[in-house]
Each structure stands twice: as structure tokens, then as C-alpha cells.
PDB file of C-alpha atoms in Angstrom:
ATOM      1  CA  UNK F  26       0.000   0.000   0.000  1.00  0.00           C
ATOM      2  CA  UNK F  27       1.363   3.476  -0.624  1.00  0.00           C
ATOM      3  CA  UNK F  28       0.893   6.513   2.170  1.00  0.00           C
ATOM      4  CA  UNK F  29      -2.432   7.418   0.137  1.00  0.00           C
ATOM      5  CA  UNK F  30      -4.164   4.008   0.864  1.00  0.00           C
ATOM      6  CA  UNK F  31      -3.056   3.921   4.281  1.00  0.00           C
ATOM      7  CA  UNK F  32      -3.881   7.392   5.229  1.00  0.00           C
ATOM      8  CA  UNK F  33      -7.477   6.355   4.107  1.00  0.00           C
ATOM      9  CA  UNK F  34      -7.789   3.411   6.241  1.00  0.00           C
ATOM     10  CA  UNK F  35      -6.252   5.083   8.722  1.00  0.00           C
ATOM     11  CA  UNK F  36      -9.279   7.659   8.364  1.00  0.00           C
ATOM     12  CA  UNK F  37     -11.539   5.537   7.819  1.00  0.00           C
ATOM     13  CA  UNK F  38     -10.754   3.364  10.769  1.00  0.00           C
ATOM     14  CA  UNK F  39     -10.604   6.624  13.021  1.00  0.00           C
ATOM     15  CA  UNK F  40     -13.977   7.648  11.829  1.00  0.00           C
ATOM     16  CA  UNK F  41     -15.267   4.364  12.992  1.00  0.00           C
ATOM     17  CA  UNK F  42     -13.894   4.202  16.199  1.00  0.00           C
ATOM     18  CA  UNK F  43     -14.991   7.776  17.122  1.00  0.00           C
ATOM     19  CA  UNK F  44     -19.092   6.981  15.761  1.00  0.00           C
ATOM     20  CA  UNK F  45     -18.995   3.736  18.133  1.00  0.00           C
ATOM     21  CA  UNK F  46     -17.308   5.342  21.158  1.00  0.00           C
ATOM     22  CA  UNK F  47     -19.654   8.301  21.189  1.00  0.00           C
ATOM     23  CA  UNK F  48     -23.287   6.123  20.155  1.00  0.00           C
ATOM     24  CA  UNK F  49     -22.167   3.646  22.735  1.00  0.00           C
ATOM     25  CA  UNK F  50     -21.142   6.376  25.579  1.00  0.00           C
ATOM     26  CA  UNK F  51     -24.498   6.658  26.895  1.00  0.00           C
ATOM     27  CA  UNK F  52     -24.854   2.630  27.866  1.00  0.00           C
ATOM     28  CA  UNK F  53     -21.758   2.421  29.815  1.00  0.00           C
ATOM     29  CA  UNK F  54     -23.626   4.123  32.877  1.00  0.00           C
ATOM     30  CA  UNK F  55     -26.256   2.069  35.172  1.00  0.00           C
ATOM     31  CA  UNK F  56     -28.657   5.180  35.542  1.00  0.00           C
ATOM     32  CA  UNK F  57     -31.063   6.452  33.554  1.00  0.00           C
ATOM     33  CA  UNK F  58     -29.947   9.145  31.423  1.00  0.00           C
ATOM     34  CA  UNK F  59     -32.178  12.560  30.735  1.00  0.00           C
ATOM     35  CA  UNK F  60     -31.942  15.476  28.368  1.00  0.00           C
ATOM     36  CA  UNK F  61     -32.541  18.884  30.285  1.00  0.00           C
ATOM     37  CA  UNK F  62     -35.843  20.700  29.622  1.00  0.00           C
ATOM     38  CA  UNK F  63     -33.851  23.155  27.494  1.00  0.00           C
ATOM     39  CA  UNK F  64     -32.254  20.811  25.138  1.00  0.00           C
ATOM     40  CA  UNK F  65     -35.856  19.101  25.045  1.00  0.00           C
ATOM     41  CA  UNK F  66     -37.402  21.909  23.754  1.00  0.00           C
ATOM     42  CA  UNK F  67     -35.185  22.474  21.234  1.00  0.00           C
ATOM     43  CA  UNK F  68     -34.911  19.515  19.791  1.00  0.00           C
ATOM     44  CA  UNK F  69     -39.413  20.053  19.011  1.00  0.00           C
ATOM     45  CA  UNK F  70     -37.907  22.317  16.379  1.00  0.00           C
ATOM     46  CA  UNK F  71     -34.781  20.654  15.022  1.00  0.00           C
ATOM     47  CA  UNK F  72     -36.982  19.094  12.067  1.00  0.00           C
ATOM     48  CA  UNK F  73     -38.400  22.608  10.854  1.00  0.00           C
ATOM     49  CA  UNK F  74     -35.103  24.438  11.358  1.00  0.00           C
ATOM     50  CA  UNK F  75     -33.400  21.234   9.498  1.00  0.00           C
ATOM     51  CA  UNK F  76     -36.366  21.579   6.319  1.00  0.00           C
ATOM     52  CA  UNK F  77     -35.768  25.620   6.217  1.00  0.00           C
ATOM     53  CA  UNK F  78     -32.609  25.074   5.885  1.00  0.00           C
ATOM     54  CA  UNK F  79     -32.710  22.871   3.101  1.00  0.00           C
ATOM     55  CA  UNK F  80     -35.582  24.569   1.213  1.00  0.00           C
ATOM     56  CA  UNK F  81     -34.683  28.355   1.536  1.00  0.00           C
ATOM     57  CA  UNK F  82     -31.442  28.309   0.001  1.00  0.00           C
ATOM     58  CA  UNK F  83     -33.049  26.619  -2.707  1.00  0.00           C
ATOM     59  CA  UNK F  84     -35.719  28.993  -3.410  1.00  0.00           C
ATOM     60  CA  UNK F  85     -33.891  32.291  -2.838  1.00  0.00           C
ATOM     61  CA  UNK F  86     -30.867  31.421  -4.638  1.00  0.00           C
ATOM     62  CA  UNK F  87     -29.519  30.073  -7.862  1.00  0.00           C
ATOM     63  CA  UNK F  88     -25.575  29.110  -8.791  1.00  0.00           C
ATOM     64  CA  UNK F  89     -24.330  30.333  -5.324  1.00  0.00           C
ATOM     65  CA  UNK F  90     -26.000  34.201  -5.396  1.00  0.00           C
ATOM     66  CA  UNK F  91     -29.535  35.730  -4.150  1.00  0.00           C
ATOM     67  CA  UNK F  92     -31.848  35.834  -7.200  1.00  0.00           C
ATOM     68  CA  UNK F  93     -31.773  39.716  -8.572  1.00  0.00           C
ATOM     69  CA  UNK F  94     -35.574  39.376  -9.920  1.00  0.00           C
ATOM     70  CA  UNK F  95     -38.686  39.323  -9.227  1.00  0.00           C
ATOM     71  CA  UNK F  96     -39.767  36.715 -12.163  1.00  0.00           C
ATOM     72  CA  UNK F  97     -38.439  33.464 -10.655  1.00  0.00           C
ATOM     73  CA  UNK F  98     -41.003  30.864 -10.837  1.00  0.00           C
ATOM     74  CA  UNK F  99     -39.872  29.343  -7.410  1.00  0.00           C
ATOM     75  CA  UNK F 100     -41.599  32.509  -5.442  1.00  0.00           C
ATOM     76  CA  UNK F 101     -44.723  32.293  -6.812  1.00  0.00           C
ATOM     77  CA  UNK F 102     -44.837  28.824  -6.484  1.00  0.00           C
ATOM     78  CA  UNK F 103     -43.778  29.120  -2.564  1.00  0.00           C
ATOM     79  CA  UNK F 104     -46.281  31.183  -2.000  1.00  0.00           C
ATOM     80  CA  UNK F 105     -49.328  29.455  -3.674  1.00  0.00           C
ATOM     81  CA  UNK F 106     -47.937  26.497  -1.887  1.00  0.00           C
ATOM     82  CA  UNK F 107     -47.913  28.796   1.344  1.00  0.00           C
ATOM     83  CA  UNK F 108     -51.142  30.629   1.184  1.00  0.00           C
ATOM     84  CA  UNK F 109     -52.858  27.322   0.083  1.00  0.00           C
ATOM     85  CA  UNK F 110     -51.541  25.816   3.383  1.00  0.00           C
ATOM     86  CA  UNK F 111     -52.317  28.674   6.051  1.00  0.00           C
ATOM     87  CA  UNK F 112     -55.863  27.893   3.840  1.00  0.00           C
ATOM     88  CA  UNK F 113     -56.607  24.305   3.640  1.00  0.00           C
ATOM     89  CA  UNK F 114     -53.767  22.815   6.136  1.00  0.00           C
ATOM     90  CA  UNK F 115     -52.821  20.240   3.537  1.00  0.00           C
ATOM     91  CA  UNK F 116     -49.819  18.633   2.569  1.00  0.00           C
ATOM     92  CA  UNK F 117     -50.544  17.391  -0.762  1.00  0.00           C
ATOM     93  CA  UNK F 118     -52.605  20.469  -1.342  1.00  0.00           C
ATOM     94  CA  UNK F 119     -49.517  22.485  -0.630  1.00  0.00           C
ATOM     95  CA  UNK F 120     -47.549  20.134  -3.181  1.00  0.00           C
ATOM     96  CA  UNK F 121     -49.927  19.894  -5.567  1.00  0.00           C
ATOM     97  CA  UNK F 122     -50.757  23.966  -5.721  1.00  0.00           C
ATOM     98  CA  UNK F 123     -46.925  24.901  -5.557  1.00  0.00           C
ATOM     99  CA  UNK F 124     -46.018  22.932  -8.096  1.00  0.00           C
ATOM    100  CA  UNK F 125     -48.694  23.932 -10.480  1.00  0.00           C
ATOM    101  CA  UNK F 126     -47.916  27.425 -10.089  1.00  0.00           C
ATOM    102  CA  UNK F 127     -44.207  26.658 -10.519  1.00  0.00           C
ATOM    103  CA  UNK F 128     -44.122  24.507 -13.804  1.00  0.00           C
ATOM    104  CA  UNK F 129     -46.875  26.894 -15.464  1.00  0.00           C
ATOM    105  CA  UNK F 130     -44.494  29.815 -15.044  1.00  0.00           C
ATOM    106  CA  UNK F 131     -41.239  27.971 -15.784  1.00  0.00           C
ATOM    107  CA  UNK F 132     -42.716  25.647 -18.746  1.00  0.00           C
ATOM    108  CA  UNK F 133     -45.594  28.835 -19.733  1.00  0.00           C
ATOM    109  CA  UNK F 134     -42.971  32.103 -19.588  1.00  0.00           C
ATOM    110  CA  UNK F 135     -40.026  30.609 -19.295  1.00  0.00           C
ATOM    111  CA  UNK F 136     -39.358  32.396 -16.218  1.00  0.00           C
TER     112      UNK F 136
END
């Protein structure tokens, strides 16, 4: 093997070794372990704050920079998906409406 190969095992091997040590920390004690009420509470919005920030970038941004118009088909898509939402509190309603918006002013105008 040249130093290439064994720096990736070596890596790789590392990696390993610190995922089981730290998944496996938490049996190694006899009492029950708790989260704190803070860290509780924040975890009730780690699944929004991990789906904004997935979605916004994608919506408010194209090749790396803020979009500079107005006429981007993902807005008015996000909000027919949004106001259709805060209207009918349906997910596939949300899909469905966003999406129609969004492929009949990308496929219609081009935008």
C-alpha cells in the first residue's frame, strides 16, 4: 500500500472508532440518562429548522448568489404552496398547488 491508501484506512478506521465510542457512551452508565428541559425543547424544532434550511437556500438562490428578480417561478410557487396551506392545512394540497404554479411559469414564460 502506498501513504495514500493507508492514510485512508487510517481515516476511515478513526472515523469508525470515534461513531462507536460516542453512540455507545451513553450505555456504559447504570442510571437512567435525561436530556434537560432546554435541550428538550429544542430539539421540538430541530426538524423545521433542518427543512428551512434545506428549502430556503433553494428557493432564494440560484448558482451560489440571491436571485436579482422578481420573475423566478420558485416565489410564486412558494407562495401558492404557502397561502394554500395557512388555507386548507394540507400537505398534498400544498404540493400539488406549488407545483402547479411553478411549472406553469417555468414551462408557460419561461421564467
Amino acid at each position: 500500500m502506498n501513504e495514500t491508501d493507508l492514510w485512508t484506512v487510517a481515516t476511515i478506521a478513526g472515523m469508525a472508532g470515534v461513531t462507536v465510542i460516542t453512540r455507545c457512551f451513553f450505555f456504559l452508565s447504570d442510571k437512567p440518562w435525561t436530556l434537560p428541559d432546554l435541550a428538550k425543547r429544542g430539539l421540538d424544532y430541530a426538524p423545521i429548522a433542518a427543512l428551512a434550511a434545506v428549502i430556503v437556500p433553494e428557493i432564494v438562490m440560484t448558482q451560489g448568489h440571491l436571485i436579482a428578480t422578481w420573475q423566478d417561478a420558485r416565489l410564486f410557487g412558494t407562495a401558492a404552496g404557502v397561502a394554500w396551506f395557512f388555507w386548507r392545512r394540507g400537505v398534498l394540497g400544498t404540493i400539488v398547488s406549488g407545483m402547479a404554479v411553478y411549472l406553469a411559469l417555468h414551462l408557460g414564460l419561461g421564467w
